[in-house]
Coordinates of C-alpha atoms and ligand atoms in Angstrom, one line a residue:
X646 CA 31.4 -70.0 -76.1
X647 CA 28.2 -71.8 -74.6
X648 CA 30.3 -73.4 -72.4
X649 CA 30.0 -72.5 -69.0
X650 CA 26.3 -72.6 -69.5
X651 CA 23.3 -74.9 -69.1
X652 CA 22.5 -76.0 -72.9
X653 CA 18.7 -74.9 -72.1
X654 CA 18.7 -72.2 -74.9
X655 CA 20.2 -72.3 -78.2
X656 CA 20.4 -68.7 -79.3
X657 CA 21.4 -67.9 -82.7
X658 CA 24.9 -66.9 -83.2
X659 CA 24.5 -62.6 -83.3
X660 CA 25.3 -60.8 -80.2
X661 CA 23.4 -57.6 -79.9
X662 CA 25.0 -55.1 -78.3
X663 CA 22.7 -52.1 -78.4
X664 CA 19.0 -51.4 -78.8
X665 CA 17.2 -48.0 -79.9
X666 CA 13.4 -47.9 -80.0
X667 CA 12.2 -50.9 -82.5
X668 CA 15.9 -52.1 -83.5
X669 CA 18.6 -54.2 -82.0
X670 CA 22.0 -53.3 -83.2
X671 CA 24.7 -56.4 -83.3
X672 CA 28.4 -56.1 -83.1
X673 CA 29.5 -55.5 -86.2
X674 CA 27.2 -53.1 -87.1
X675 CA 23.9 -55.1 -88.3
X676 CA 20.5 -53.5 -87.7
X677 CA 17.5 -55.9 -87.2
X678 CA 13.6 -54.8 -86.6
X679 CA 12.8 -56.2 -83.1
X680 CA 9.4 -57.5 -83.5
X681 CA 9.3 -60.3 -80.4
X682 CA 10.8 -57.3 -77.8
X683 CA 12.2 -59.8 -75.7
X684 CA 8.8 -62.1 -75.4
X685 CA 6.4 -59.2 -75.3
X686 CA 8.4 -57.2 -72.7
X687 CA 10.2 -54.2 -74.1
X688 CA 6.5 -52.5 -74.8
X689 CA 8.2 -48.8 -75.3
X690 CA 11.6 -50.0 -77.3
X691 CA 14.9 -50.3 -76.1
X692 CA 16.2 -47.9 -73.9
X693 CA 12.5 -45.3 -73.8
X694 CA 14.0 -42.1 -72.7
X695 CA 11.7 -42.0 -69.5
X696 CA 12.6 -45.3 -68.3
X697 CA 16.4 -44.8 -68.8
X698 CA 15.6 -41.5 -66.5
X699 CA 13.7 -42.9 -63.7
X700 CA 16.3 -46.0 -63.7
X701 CA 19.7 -43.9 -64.0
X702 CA 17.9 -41.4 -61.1
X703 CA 17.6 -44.8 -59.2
X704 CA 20.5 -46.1 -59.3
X705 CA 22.1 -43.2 -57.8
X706 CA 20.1 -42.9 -54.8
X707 CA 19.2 -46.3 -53.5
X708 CA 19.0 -49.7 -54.5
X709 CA 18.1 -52.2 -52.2
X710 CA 16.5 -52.5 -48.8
X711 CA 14.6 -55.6 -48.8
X712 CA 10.9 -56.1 -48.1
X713 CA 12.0 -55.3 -44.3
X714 CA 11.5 -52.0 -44.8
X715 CA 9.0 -50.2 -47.1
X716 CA 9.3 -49.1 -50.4
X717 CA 7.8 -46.1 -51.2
X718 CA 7.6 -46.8 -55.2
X719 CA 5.8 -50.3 -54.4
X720 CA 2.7 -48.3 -52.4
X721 CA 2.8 -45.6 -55.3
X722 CA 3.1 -48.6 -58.2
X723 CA 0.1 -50.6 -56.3
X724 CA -2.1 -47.3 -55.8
X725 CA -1.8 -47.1 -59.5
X726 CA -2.8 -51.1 -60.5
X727 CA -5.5 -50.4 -58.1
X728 CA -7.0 -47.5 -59.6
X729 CA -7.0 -48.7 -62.8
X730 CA -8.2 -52.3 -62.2
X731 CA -10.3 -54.6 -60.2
X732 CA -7.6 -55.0 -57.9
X733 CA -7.3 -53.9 -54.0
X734 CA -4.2 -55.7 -53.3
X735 CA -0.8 -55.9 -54.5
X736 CA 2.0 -58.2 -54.1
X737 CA 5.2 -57.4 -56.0
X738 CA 7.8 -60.6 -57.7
X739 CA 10.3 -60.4 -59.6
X740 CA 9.5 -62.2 -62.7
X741 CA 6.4 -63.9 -64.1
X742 CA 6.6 -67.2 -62.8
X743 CA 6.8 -65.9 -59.2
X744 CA 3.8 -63.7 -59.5
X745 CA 1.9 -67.3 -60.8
X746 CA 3.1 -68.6 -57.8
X747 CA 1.6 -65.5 -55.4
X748 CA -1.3 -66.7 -57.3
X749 CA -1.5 -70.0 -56.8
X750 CA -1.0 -69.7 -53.3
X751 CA -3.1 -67.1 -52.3
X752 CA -6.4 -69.0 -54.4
X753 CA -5.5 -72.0 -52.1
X754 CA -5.1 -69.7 -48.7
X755 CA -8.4 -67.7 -49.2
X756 CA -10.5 -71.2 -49.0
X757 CA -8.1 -72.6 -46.4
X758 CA -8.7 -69.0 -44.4
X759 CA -12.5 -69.5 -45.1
X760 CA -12.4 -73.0 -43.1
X761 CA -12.2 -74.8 -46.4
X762 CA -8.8 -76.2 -46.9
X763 CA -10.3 -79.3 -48.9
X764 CA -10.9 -76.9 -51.6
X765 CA -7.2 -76.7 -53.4
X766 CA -7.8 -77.6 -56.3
X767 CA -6.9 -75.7 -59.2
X768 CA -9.0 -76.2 -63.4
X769 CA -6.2 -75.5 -66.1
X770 CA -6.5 -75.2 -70.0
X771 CA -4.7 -77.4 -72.5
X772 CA -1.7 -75.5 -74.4
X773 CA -1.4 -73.5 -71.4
X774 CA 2.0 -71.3 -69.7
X775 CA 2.2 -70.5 -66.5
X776 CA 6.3 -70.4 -65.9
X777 CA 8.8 -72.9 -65.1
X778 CA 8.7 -72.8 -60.9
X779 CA 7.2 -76.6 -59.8
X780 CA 3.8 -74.9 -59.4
X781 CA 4.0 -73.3 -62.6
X782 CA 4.4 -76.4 -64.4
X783 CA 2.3 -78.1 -62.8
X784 CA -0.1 -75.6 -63.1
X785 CA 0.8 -75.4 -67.2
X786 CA 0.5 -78.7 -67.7
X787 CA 3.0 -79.6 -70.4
X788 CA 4.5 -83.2 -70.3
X789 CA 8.1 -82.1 -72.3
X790 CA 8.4 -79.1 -69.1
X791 CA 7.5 -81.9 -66.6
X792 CA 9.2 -84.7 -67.6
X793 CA 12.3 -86.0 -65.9
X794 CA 11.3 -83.6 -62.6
X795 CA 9.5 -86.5 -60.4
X796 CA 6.1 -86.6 -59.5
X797 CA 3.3 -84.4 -60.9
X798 CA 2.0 -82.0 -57.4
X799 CA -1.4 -82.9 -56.3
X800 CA -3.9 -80.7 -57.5
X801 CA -4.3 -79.4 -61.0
X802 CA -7.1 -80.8 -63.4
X803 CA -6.7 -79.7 -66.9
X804 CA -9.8 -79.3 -69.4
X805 CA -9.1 -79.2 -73.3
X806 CA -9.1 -75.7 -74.4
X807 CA -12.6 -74.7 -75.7
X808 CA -14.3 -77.7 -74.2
X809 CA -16.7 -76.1 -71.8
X810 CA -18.8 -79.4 -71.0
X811 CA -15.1 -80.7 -69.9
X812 CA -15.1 -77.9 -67.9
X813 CA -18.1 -78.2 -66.3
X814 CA -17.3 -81.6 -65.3
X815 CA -14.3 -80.8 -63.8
X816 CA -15.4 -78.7 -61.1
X817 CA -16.2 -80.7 -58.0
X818 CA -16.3 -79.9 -54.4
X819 CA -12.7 -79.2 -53.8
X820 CA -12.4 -76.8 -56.7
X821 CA -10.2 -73.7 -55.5
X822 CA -9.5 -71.9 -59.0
X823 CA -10.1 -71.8 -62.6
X824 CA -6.6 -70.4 -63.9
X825 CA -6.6 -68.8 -67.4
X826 CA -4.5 -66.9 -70.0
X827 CA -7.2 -64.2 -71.8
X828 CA -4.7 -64.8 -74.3
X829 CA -2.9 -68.0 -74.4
X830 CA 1.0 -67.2 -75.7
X831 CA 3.2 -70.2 -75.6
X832 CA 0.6 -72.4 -76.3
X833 CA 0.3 -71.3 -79.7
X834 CA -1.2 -67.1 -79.4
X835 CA -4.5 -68.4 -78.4
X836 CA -7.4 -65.4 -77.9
X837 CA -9.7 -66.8 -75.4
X838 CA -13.2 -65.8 -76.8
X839 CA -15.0 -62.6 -74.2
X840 CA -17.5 -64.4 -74.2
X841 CA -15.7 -67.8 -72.7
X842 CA -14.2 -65.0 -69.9
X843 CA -17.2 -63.5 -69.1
X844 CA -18.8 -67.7 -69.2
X845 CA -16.0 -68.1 -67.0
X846 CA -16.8 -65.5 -64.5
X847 CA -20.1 -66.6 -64.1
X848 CA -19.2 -70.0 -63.5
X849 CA -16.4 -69.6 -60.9
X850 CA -18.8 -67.0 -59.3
X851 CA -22.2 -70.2 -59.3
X852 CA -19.2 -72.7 -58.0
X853 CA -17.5 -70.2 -55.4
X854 CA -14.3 -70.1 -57.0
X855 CA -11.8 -68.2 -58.0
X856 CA -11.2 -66.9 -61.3
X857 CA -7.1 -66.2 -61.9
X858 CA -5.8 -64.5 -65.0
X859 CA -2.2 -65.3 -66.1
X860 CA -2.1 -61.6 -68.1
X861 CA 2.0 -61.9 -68.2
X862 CA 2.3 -61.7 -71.3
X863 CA -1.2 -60.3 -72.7
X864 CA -1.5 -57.5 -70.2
X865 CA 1.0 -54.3 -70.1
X866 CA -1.2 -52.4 -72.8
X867 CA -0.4 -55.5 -75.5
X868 CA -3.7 -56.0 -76.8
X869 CA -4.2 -52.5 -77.3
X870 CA -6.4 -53.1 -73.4
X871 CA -4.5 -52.5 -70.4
X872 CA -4.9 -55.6 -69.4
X873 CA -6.1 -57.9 -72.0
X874 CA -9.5 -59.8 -70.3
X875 CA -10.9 -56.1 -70.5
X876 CA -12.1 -56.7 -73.6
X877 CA -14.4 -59.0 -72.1
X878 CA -16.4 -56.4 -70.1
X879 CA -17.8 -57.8 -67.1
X880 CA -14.9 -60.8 -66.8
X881 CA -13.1 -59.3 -64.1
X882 CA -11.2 -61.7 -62.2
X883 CA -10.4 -62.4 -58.2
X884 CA -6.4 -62.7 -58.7
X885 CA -4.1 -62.0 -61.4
X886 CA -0.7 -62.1 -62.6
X887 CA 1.4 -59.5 -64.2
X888 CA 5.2 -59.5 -65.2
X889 CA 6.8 -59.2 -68.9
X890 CA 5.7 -55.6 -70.3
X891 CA 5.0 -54.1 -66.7
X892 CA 8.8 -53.8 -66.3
X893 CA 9.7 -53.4 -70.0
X894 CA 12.6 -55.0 -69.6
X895 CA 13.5 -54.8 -65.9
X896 CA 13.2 -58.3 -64.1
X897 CA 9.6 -57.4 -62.4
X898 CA 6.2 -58.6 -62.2
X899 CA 2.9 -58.5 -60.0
X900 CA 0.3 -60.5 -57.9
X901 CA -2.8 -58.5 -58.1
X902 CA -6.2 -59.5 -56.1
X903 CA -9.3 -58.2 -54.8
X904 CA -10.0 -57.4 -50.9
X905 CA -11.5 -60.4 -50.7
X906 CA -8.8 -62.8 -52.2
X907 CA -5.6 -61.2 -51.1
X908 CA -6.8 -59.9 -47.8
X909 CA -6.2 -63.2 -46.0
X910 CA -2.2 -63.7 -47.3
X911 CA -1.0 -61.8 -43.7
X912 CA 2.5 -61.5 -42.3
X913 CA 4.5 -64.5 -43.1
X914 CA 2.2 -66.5 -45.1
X915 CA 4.4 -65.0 -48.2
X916 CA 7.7 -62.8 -49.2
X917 CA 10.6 -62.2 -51.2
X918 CA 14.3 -60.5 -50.9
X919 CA 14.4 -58.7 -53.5
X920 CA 10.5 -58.6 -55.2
X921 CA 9.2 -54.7 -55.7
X922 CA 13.1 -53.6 -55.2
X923 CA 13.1 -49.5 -55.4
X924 CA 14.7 -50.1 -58.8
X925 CA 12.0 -52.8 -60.4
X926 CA 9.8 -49.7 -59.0
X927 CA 11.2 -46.9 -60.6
X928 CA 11.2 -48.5 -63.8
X929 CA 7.5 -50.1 -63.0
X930 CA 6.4 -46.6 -62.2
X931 CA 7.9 -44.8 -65.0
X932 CA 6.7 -47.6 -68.1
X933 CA 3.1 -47.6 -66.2
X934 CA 2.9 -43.5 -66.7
X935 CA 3.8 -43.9 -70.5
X936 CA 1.3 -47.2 -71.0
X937 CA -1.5 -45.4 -69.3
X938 CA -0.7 -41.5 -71.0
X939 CA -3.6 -40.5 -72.5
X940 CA -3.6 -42.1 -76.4
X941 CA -1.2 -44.7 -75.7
X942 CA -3.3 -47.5 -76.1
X943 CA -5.2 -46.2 -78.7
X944 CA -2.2 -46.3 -80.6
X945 CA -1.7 -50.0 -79.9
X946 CA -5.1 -50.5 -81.4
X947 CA -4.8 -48.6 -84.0
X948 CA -1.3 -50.0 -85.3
X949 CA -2.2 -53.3 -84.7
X950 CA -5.1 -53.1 -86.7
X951 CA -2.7 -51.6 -89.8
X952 CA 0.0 -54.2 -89.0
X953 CA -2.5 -57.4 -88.8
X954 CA -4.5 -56.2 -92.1
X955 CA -1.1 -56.0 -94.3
X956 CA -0.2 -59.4 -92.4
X957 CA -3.6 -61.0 -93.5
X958 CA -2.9 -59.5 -97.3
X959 CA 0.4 -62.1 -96.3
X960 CA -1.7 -65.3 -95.3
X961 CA -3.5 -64.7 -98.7
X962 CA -0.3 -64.5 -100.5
X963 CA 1.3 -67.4 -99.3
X964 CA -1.9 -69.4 -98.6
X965 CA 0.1 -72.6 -99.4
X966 CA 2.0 -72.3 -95.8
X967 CA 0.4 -69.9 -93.9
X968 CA -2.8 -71.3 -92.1
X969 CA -4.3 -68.6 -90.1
X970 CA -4.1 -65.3 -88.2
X971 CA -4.7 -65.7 -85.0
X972 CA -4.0 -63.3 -81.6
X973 CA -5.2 -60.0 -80.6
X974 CA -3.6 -56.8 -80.6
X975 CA 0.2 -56.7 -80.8
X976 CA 0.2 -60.3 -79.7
X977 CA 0.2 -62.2 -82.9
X978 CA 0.7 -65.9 -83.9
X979 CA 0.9 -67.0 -87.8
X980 CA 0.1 -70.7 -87.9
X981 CA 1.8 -72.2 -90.1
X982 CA 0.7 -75.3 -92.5
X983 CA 1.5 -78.6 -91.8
X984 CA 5.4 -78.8 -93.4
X985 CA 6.1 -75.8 -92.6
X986 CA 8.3 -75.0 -89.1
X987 CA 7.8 -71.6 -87.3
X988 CA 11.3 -72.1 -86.3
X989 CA 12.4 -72.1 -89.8
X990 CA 10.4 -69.2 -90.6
X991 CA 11.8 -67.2 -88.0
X992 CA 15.5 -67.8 -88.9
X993 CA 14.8 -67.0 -92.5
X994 CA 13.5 -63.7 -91.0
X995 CA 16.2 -62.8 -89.5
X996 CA 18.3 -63.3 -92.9
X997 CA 16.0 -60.4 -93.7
X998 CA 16.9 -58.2 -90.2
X999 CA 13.5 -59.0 -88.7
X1000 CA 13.4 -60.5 -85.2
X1001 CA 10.0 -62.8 -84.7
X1002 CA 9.5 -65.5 -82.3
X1003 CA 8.1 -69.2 -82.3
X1004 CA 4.9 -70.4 -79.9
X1005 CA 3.3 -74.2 -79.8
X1006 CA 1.3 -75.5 -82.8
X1007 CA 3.5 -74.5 -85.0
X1008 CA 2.7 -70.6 -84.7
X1009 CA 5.3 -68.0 -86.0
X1010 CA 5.0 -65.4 -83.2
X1011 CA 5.3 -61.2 -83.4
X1012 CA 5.1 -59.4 -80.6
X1013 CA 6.8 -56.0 -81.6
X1014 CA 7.7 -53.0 -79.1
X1015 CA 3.9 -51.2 -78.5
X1016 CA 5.5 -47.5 -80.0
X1017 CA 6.1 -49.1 -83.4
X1018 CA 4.7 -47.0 -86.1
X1019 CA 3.5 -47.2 -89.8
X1020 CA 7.3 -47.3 -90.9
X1021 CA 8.4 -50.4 -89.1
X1022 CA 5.2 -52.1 -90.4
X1023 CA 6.0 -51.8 -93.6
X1024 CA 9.4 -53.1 -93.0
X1025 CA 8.5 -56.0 -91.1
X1026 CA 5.9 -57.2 -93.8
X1027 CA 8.3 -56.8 -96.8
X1028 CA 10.8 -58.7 -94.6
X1029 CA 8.3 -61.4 -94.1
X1030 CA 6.8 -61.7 -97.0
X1031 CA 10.7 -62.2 -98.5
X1032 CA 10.8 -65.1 -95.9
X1033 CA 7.8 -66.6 -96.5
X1034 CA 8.7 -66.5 -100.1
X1035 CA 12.0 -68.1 -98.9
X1036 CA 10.8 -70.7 -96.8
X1037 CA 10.8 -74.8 -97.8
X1038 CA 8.6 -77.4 -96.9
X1039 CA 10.5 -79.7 -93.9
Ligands
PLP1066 C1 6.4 -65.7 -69.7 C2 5.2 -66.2 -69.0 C3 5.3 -66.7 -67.7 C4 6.5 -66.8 -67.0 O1 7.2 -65.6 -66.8 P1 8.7 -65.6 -66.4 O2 9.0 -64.1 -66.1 O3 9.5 -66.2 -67.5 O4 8.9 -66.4 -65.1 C5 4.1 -67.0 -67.1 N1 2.9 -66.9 -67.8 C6 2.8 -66.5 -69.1 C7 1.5 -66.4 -69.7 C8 4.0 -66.1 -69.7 O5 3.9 -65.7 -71.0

């Protein structure tokens, strides 16, 4: 069946065929509560009603043109980012990794624009994920993505996590960026403390660098924040990269920067065929308008404040395995005690229909559709608490 492709996944064996709101329906007729939404990217449920619209209205008008000629949805999209965010400039990708990459290269281009092209260096966190392009994993850092792909690229220094005298240290004259996720998801749902961000700010801003968000998968509304590193107040950054949730399911994501950052990256010195394609931007435009209706994100909050206090009543109850609560918002990690293997938890979930995920450091992950109510809560806790109950020491 896997046959004809790469062994890089191993998905378990259900094929979904359908998906309505919070659930995935397989063949055969099974119903299971979608509580990872594709990695934190179906934010309104399978198949939202104004998303299906604005995509179906797409597709029967125009599809492709290329970044040769402009796309009227990509101005509208970027007017909105900009209004609602630091941002003055937008470059559109088509995926998270690529919008790291827009990063990466515009933090190195604004010092090399400013006469400083010594300064390319670029201050990375321990457990960190930027995506899976060279730069991205050179960038995140992570021997088992690097391994077995030559040489580590020039120019990344990675601090331990939390360590800010590391992190001090590491910033020397040829310092470009400081690259961060306000809410570190692979690595093990990590919430990087406001005050570290707005620490952060102030450093990059004493040292003359840049300060880059990775918000792929904390940003779209998941933390209950537009983007998540507003929590933090004052911790606005120069650059930042979108994808995940901003599509909410179609293949898109985002470079955003400030005037002074992005202005610099002129014709030729970036591109793509097919990012910000009038489709991506139909579907961009029309999952932005619900994110940002008025109440939405309250919701968020106020769901994710119902759903993480029944799952805390969980850590209590099964105290022997569970370790901690950790995350913010809808982004939530449950580490899990030494013997016990996310992995394993998450397939005895799904025996009980629920769909979680798995992060580093042994973190069970949920990252549920954003429109879930108090129904699907309840559901998903009884169906974890049964496989928790379930689950045996490895
Ligand atoms: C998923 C992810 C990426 C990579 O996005 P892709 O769309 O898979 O390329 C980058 N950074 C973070 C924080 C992510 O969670």
């Amino acid at each position: 069946m896997a046959r004809p492709l790469m062994d890089t996944y191993s998905p378990p064996d259900i094929d979904f065929e359908r998906g309505e709101g919070a659930y995935l329906h397989a063949r055969g007729g099974a119903r299971y509560l979608d509580f990872i939404s594709g990695i934190a990217v179906n934010g309104l449920g399978h198949c939202h009603p104004a998303a299906v619209a604005a995509l179906k209205a797409q597709a029967e008008t125009l599809w492709h043109t290329s970044n040769m000629f402009r796309v009227p949805g990509q101005i509208e999209l970027a007017e909105k980012y900009c209004r609602d965010s630091f941002a003055d400039r937008v470059f559109f990708t088509n995926s998270g990794t690529e919008a790291m990459e827009c990063a990466l290269k515009t933090a190195r281009h604004y010092h090399f624009a400013n006469g400083r092209p010594d300064r390319y260096r670029i201050i990375t966190f321990t457990g960190a994920f930027h995506g899976r392009t060279f730069g991205a994993i050179n960038a995140g850092g992570n021997p088992a993505y690097l391994e077995g792909f030559g040489p580590r690229m020039e120019g990344f220094d990675q601090v331990a996590f939390g360590d800010h005298d590391a992190l001090k240290a590491a910033v020397t004259e040829e310092t470009a960026a400081i690259l961060i996720e306000p809410v570190q998801g692979e690595g093990g749902v990590r919430a990087v403390p406001d005050v570290c961000l707005r620490g952060l700010r102030e450093l990059c801003d004493e040292h003359g660098l840049l300060l880059i968000y990775d918000e792929v998968q904390s940003g779209a509304g998941r933390t209950g924040k537009l983007w998540a590193h507003e929590w933090a107040g004052s911790a606005q950054p120069d650059i930042m990269a979108v994808a995940k949730g901003v599509g909410g399911g179609f293949p898109m994501g985002a470079c955003l920067t400030t005037d002074a950052a992005g202005a610099h990256m002129k014709i030729g010195t970036h591109g793509s065929t097919f990012g910000g394609n009038p489709l991506a931007m139909a579907v961009g435009n029309a999952v932005y308008d619900e994110l940002t209706r008025p109440g939405f994100l309250d919701h968020v909050t106020a769901i994710a404040n119902t759903l993480r206090q029944q799952l805390s009543g969980l850590v209590d109850a099964h105290s022997g395995k569970v370790a901690e609560l950790r995350g913010r918002g809808l982004l939530i990690g449950l580490k899990l005690k030494d013997g016990y293997v996310n992995k394993s938890l998450a397939a005895k979930a799904r025996e009980h229909h629920l769909l979680m995920g798995a992060a580093g450091d042994n973190v069970a992950r949920l990252a549920p559709p954003l429109i879930i109510d108090e129904t699907h809560v309840r559901e998903a806790v009884a169906a974890l608490d049964a496989a928790l109950g379930a689950l045996e020491p490895q």
